[in-house]
Amino acid sequence: MKRTGILFQIVLSLSLAALLVALVVGAAAQRSEGNRMREQLSEQAGLTISLLSGLMLESIIVEDVPVLETGLYEALERTPKIRSIQILNAEDMMIATATRRGAAAQEEFVTYEQPVEMEGFKFGTMIVQWSMLEGQAMVQERVRYAILWTVLAVAALSAAILGLLNMLALQPLQTIHLRMSEVLAGAHGRVGKLPWYASREFWALNFSVGVLEDTFIERNERELALERACEEADIANQAKSEFLANMSHEIRTPMNGVIGMAELIMETDLDEDQRFYAKTISKSGAALLTIINDILNFSKIEAGKIELDLAPFNLQTAIEDVVTLLSPKATSKGIEIILRYDPELPEFFEGDVGRIRQVVTNIIGNAVKFTDIGHVYVDVSGEKNSNGYGLTINVTDTGIGIPEDRLDTVFSAFEQVDSGATRNFEGTGLGLAISARLLTLMGGEVTVQSTAGEGSVFVVQLPLPLAEQVEEIPVKPLALQGLTGLVVGSQELNRLILTEQLNAWGMHSLEASSASQTVEVMLDLRLTSDRLDLVIMEDQMPGMDGRELARRIHAMPEFATLPIVMLSSGDLAAMQPDQVGLEGCNIIHKPLRAAQLKQVLGRAHSHEQPEQSATSPSSVHPQKAHCIKLMIAEDNRTNQLVVTRMLKDAGFDIVIAANGAEAVERFKEVRPDIVLMDMMMPVMDGVEATMKIREIESASQSPGCHIIALTANALESHREKCLAAGMDDFLSKPISKKALLAAIHDWIEDPQDLGAEVRLRQT
Ligand code: ADP
């Protein structure tokens, strides 16, 4: 809306006021002038009638009509204001009348009636109609004058008021307003001063604007300084991040030498002392590496440099991976990690699987670290909501617990409950701080409840959307629906989880908590001839162990071919069933993976022969690999040595290149099947060398070799960079022999038929 100026508003108001005053004055003048005119008229009329009745008294008494009428017409002629005259006798009978010729019918008039008397005796009545025409014209003339003068007076007064208002109020106000606008716009001192005659109030206002101006100047200066400080802090932060990344790189490279060499030393013949020293070197190296990783991670989060890499992933597999990774440590301590993944929960979600794995690994790893007796129970469940699922991951342990007064501090950086010099547990105190911050970044949180001496429960809440399009993994249809399975195990929780899982696949289930109870159940079944399709049993149970129980079951003629699936956490899993006298049994190494169990159950039921257990990484056999050419592109001498030694027994044909450019040259000559490529090298780095190699391959239309990045840069962004350049895999230093062989093994399923396999991957 367009705003009007104050001057316009005042002019408009004054004009309206003037109009109002004119109307009031006009009305008042009209009334008073009208009254005055009426008074004058009645006075005149009274006088005229008295005069006429005196003159005509005699004629009225004798009722001499001709004389009376002549007299009346004469009177009409003499006095033009008289419209008509009537004379009535004493009995009120009309005796004479005269009306002026040409008198208009609608002409306004006043009627006066007066008795004709003498000495108190009434002889008749005279009625006169007196015309108002002239009087009215006069009254209107006077009213017009009154209005005109009033309007002129009001206009003059208004003009004077406007002038004064402009000078005393508007101009000073305008000056102050302009100054204020300039202050707000950041310009100073360009507006003129207040006029000398401005009132005290305006000077006070002007002073306040001055104070405001000073405050603004001060604020702007402060903001500028702050901006500069922020820029400087940003640069410093950047430098810190780069320094940390570089430092981590620089430390990792020699650490690779230390850890790799220690690992190699341990493979040689050592006496007890030497083995102990080498083990200590290896363990200390690994501990140092964890600390470096934690610090790097933490400072990245603090610097706000962590970006989530969102992609569809299988949550169940991710958590099973973590449990598998941590299980050996748990088993070595004599505790078990039990995992329940709610069968109702979908498997595929969208999120940063690396970060989720990192958080879960830390929390389950802590639970294992701080528990010596009992178990660690991981329960994954979720509630559906409008955006996907609100997941809850509960990690319950039966470990040392956390004293109540320390519960708040465990999520702070560098805080450890047992922080004395005589600490029993290793760690930096950064794990939970990192986890909590990562969860916040992902919109979740972690909380803890604990009783010292009894155990702790860490609860992770994490909202995750469902993955939109997940490629269907073709699974062999399994006919588990309607089968009955007997679940045998001493741990109730394990039985419950298994039963829940079987039911989710449409199976019926029976339970037995010991070998003797199992035998009872079997005997009952023999009597009732109820159906039993398979048995899933723990290998280790108090009393009779699983192996013995399996033999007993198979000894019963009715159950001689009953499929048995044995869940083992011991050495048994490393062996073939026939090696331990368990022909017809399937052995699954704990921790249990749902997909694996489903597959084994299906296979056991259809009495397929168990597949050869997956080849372990170390089974890349010398003879099998002998024809494979492998190039190590690495500038560091120690690392060249470490990797060569690690691979020495695998029988590869090894070529070494000391930098990227050399790697490209040697690639042209040798055409290796596998390249282990360092990222940072002089002359040409690993990324560029990989791109060059890929170019050569596509130009010659030869099958692609497998390039595995070996790098001291442990960050996810580096992994992406490697893969984008055309590398196939990524190993971060320090590399263990096991991981290296596993990575190579991933790419050579059948070394004899490497060419065919390579072609397969190309298509
Ligand atoms: P650390 O590297 O020391 O494990 P964390 O940040 O992961 O660092 O844990 C911080 C501290 O919280 C640990 O040192 C330990 O005192 C306590 N803590 C964490 N998890 C548990 C647990 N499950 N039981 C008992 N104490 C725990």
PDB file of N, CA, C and O and ligand atoms in Angstrom, residues 294 362 366-367 369-370 397 400-402 410 415-418 423 426-433 456 458, ligand 1:
ATOM      1  N   ASP A 294      41.550 -43.559  15.758  1.00  0.00           N
ATOM      2  CA  ASP A 294      40.587 -42.856  16.607  1.00  0.00           C
ATOM      3  C   ASP A 294      40.805 -41.350  16.557  1.00  0.00           C
ATOM      4  O   ASP A 294      39.865 -40.574  16.390  1.00  0.00           O
ATOM      5  N   ASN A 362      32.246 -50.597  17.711  1.00  0.00           N
ATOM      6  CA  ASN A 362      32.775 -50.008  18.928  1.00  0.00           C
ATOM      7  C   ASN A 362      31.993 -50.461  20.166  1.00  0.00           C
ATOM      8  O   ASN A 362      32.561 -50.847  21.175  1.00  0.00           O
ATOM      9  N   ASN A 366      33.412 -52.970  22.899  1.00  0.00           N
ATOM     10  CA  ASN A 366      33.530 -52.595  24.319  1.00  0.00           C
ATOM     11  C   ASN A 366      32.894 -53.650  25.207  1.00  0.00           C
ATOM     12  O   ASN A 366      33.454 -54.035  26.230  1.00  0.00           O
ATOM     13  N   ALA A 367      31.689 -54.110  24.792  1.00  0.00           N
ATOM     14  CA  ALA A 367      30.975 -55.098  25.608  1.00  0.00           C
ATOM     15  C   ALA A 367      31.834 -56.348  25.770  1.00  0.00           C
ATOM     16  O   ALA A 367      31.947 -56.900  26.868  1.00  0.00           O
ATOM     17  N   LYS A 369      35.107 -56.439  25.426  1.00  0.00           N
ATOM     18  CA  LYS A 369      36.320 -56.085  26.165  1.00  0.00           C
ATOM     19  C   LYS A 369      36.071 -56.083  27.682  1.00  0.00           C
ATOM     20  O   LYS A 369      36.909 -56.538  28.451  1.00  0.00           O
ATOM     21  N   PHE A 370      34.901 -55.578  28.075  1.00  0.00           N
ATOM     22  CA  PHE A 370      34.657 -55.409  29.506  1.00  0.00           C
ATOM     23  C   PHE A 370      33.833 -56.557  30.117  1.00  0.00           C
ATOM     24  O   PHE A 370      33.269 -56.399  31.185  1.00  0.00           O
ATOM     25  N   ASP A 397      25.515 -56.558  28.081  1.00  0.00           N
ATOM     26  CA  ASP A 397      26.600 -57.468  28.477  1.00  0.00           C
ATOM     27  C   ASP A 397      26.503 -57.801  29.959  1.00  0.00           C
ATOM     28  O   ASP A 397      25.769 -57.164  30.704  1.00  0.00           O
ATOM     29  N   ILE A 400      31.748 -55.882  33.630  1.00  0.00           N
ATOM     30  CA  ILE A 400      32.082 -55.191  34.880  1.00  0.00           C
ATOM     31  C   ILE A 400      31.143 -54.033  35.184  1.00  0.00           C
ATOM     32  O   ILE A 400      31.085 -53.552  36.300  1.00  0.00           O
ATOM     33  N   GLY A 401      30.391 -53.567  34.178  1.00  0.00           N
ATOM     34  CA  GLY A 401      29.444 -52.476  34.412  1.00  0.00           C
ATOM     35  C   GLY A 401      30.158 -51.149  34.612  1.00  0.00           C
ATOM     36  O   GLY A 401      31.387 -51.069  34.605  1.00  0.00           O
ATOM     37  N   ILE A 402      29.348 -50.101  34.775  1.00  0.00           N
ATOM     38  CA  ILE A 402      29.914 -48.755  34.932  1.00  0.00           C
ATOM     39  C   ILE A 402      29.285 -48.143  36.191  1.00  0.00           C
ATOM     40  O   ILE A 402      28.060 -48.157  36.325  1.00  0.00           O
ATOM     41  N   VAL A 410      31.041 -41.394  30.026  1.00  0.00           N
ATOM     42  CA  VAL A 410      31.616 -42.354  29.070  1.00  0.00           C
ATOM     43  C   VAL A 410      31.528 -41.882  27.618  1.00  0.00           C
ATOM     44  O   VAL A 410      32.297 -42.338  26.784  1.00  0.00           O
ATOM     45  N   GLU A 415      37.609 -40.044  27.973  1.00  0.00           N
ATOM     46  CA  GLU A 415      37.142 -40.433  29.308  1.00  0.00           C
ATOM     47  C   GLU A 415      37.118 -41.954  29.419  1.00  0.00           C
ATOM     48  O   GLU A 415      36.531 -42.639  28.592  1.00  0.00           O
ATOM     49  N   GLN A 416      37.737 -42.432  30.461  1.00  0.00           N
ATOM     50  CA  GLN A 416      37.672 -43.872  30.734  1.00  0.00           C
ATOM     51  C   GLN A 416      37.354 -44.037  32.202  1.00  0.00           C
ATOM     52  O   GLN A 416      37.827 -43.260  33.036  1.00  0.00           O
ATOM     53  N   VAL A 417      36.509 -45.020  32.499  1.00  0.00           N
ATOM     54  CA  VAL A 417      36.130 -45.225  33.897  1.00  0.00           C
ATOM     55  C   VAL A 417      37.377 -45.609  34.696  1.00  0.00           C
ATOM     56  O   VAL A 417      37.645 -45.086  35.766  1.00  0.00           O
ATOM     57  N   ASP A 418      38.159 -46.486  34.119  1.00  0.00           N
ATOM     58  CA  ASP A 418      39.351 -46.961  34.800  1.00  0.00           C
ATOM     59  C   ASP A 418      40.545 -46.233  34.202  1.00  0.00           C
ATOM     60  O   ASP A 418      41.197 -46.717  33.298  1.00  0.00           O
ATOM     61  N   ARG A 423      45.822 -49.135  34.653  1.00  0.00           N
ATOM     62  CA  ARG A 423      44.660 -49.525  33.866  1.00  0.00           C
ATOM     63  C   ARG A 423      44.720 -50.973  33.421  1.00  0.00           C
ATOM     64  O   ARG A 423      45.754 -51.453  33.007  1.00  0.00           O
ATOM     65  N   GLU A 426      42.916 -51.652  27.558  1.00  0.00           N
ATOM     66  CA  GLU A 426      43.506 -50.729  26.592  1.00  0.00           C
ATOM     67  C   GLU A 426      42.418 -49.867  25.973  1.00  0.00           C
ATOM     68  O   GLU A 426      41.249 -50.209  26.045  1.00  0.00           O
ATOM     69  N   GLY A 427      42.832 -48.802  25.328  1.00  0.00           N
ATOM     70  CA  GLY A 427      41.840 -47.963  24.630  1.00  0.00           C
ATOM     71  C   GLY A 427      42.192 -46.503  24.803  1.00  0.00           C
ATOM     72  O   GLY A 427      43.008 -46.138  25.648  1.00  0.00           O
ATOM     73  N   THR A 428      41.590 -45.673  23.964  1.00  0.00           N
ATOM     74  CA  THR A 428      41.900 -44.247  23.983  1.00  0.00           C
ATOM     75  C   THR A 428      40.835 -43.448  24.716  1.00  0.00           C
ATOM     76  O   THR A 428      41.037 -42.289  25.026  1.00  0.00           O
ATOM     77  N   GLY A 429      39.674 -44.052  24.929  1.00  0.00           N
ATOM     78  CA  GLY A 429      38.568 -43.297  25.508  1.00  0.00           C
ATOM     79  C   GLY A 429      37.887 -42.441  24.461  1.00  0.00           C
ATOM     80  O   GLY A 429      37.133 -41.522  24.778  1.00  0.00           O
ATOM     81  N   LEU A 430      38.171 -42.730  23.196  1.00  0.00           N
ATOM     82  CA  LEU A 430      37.553 -41.927  22.119  1.00  0.00           C
ATOM     83  C   LEU A 430      36.413 -42.664  21.426  1.00  0.00           C
ATOM     84  O   LEU A 430      35.566 -42.053  20.785  1.00  0.00           O
ATOM     85  N   GLY A 431      36.401 -43.987  21.559  1.00  0.00           N
ATOM     86  CA  GLY A 431      35.439 -44.810  20.806  1.00  0.00           C
ATOM     87  C   GLY A 431      33.998 -44.361  20.980  1.00  0.00           C
ATOM     88  O   GLY A 431      33.293 -44.118  19.993  1.00  0.00           O
ATOM     89  N   LEU A 432      33.568 -44.228  22.229  1.00  0.00           N
ATOM     90  CA  LEU A 432      32.155 -43.869  22.450  1.00  0.00           C
ATOM     91  C   LEU A 432      31.893 -42.414  22.061  1.00  0.00           C
ATOM     92  O   LEU A 432      30.804 -42.090  21.580  1.00  0.00           O
ATOM     93  N   ALA A 433      32.889 -41.544  22.274  1.00  0.00           N
ATOM     94  CA  ALA A 433      32.716 -40.143  21.874  1.00  0.00           C
ATOM     95  C   ALA A 433      32.495 -40.073  20.368  1.00  0.00           C
ATOM     96  O   ALA A 433      31.604 -39.373  19.872  1.00  0.00           O
ATOM     97  N   SER A 456      26.161 -53.908  31.546  1.00  0.00           N
ATOM     98  CA  SER A 456      25.669 -52.652  30.957  1.00  0.00           C
ATOM     99  C   SER A 456      24.755 -52.939  29.781  1.00  0.00           C
ATOM    100  O   SER A 456      24.839 -54.003  29.170  1.00  0.00           O
ATOM    101  N   PHE A 458      23.847 -50.824  26.351  1.00  0.00           N
ATOM    102  CA  PHE A 458      23.965 -49.644  25.480  1.00  0.00           C
ATOM    103  C   PHE A 458      22.822 -49.707  24.482  1.00  0.00           C
ATOM    104  O   PHE A 458      22.618 -50.750  23.848  1.00  0.00           O
TER     105      PHE A 458
HETATM  106  P1  ADP B   1      37.913 -47.074  25.126  1.00  0.00           P
HETATM  107  O1  ADP B   1      38.746 -46.936  23.901  1.00  0.00           O
HETATM  108  O2  ADP B   1      38.643 -46.774  26.373  1.00  0.00           O
HETATM  109  O3  ADP B   1      37.118 -48.322  25.178  1.00  0.00           O
HETATM  110  P2  ADP B   1      35.348 -45.816  24.800  1.00  0.00           P
HETATM  111  O4  ADP B   1      35.020 -44.403  24.509  1.00  0.00           O
HETATM  112  O5  ADP B   1      34.913 -46.838  23.836  1.00  0.00           O
HETATM  113  O6  ADP B   1      36.904 -45.852  24.988  1.00  0.00           O
HETATM  114  O7  ADP B   1      34.779 -46.144  26.223  1.00  0.00           O
HETATM  115  C1  ADP B   1      34.974 -45.229  27.273  1.00  0.00           C
HETATM  116  C2  ADP B   1      34.931 -45.912  28.613  1.00  0.00           C
HETATM  117  O8  ADP B   1      33.594 -46.321  28.897  1.00  0.00           O
HETATM  118  C3  ADP B   1      35.737 -47.183  28.664  1.00  0.00           C
HETATM  119  O9  ADP B   1      37.091 -46.925  28.940  1.00  0.00           O
HETATM  120  C4  ADP B   1      35.053 -47.902  29.804  1.00  0.00           C
HETATM  121  O10 ADP B   1      35.556 -47.452  31.044  1.00  0.00           O
HETATM  122  C5  ADP B   1      33.600 -47.505  29.673  1.00  0.00           C
HETATM  123  N1  ADP B   1      32.818 -48.540  28.973  1.00  0.00           N
HETATM  124  C6  ADP B   1      32.429 -48.522  27.679  1.00  0.00           C
HETATM  125  N2  ADP B   1      31.698 -49.618  27.387  1.00  0.00           N
HETATM  126  C7  ADP B   1      31.616 -50.355  28.512  1.00  0.00           C
HETATM  127  C8  ADP B   1      31.000 -51.612  28.868  1.00  0.00           C
HETATM  128  N3  ADP B   1      30.298 -52.301  27.961  1.00  0.00           N
HETATM  129  N4  ADP B   1      31.121 -52.031  30.130  1.00  0.00           N
HETATM  130  C9  ADP B   1      31.827 -51.333  31.023  1.00  0.00           C
HETATM  131  N5  ADP B   1      32.431 -50.159  30.777  1.00  0.00           N
HETATM  132  C10 ADP B   1      32.338 -49.662  29.548  1.00  0.00           C
END
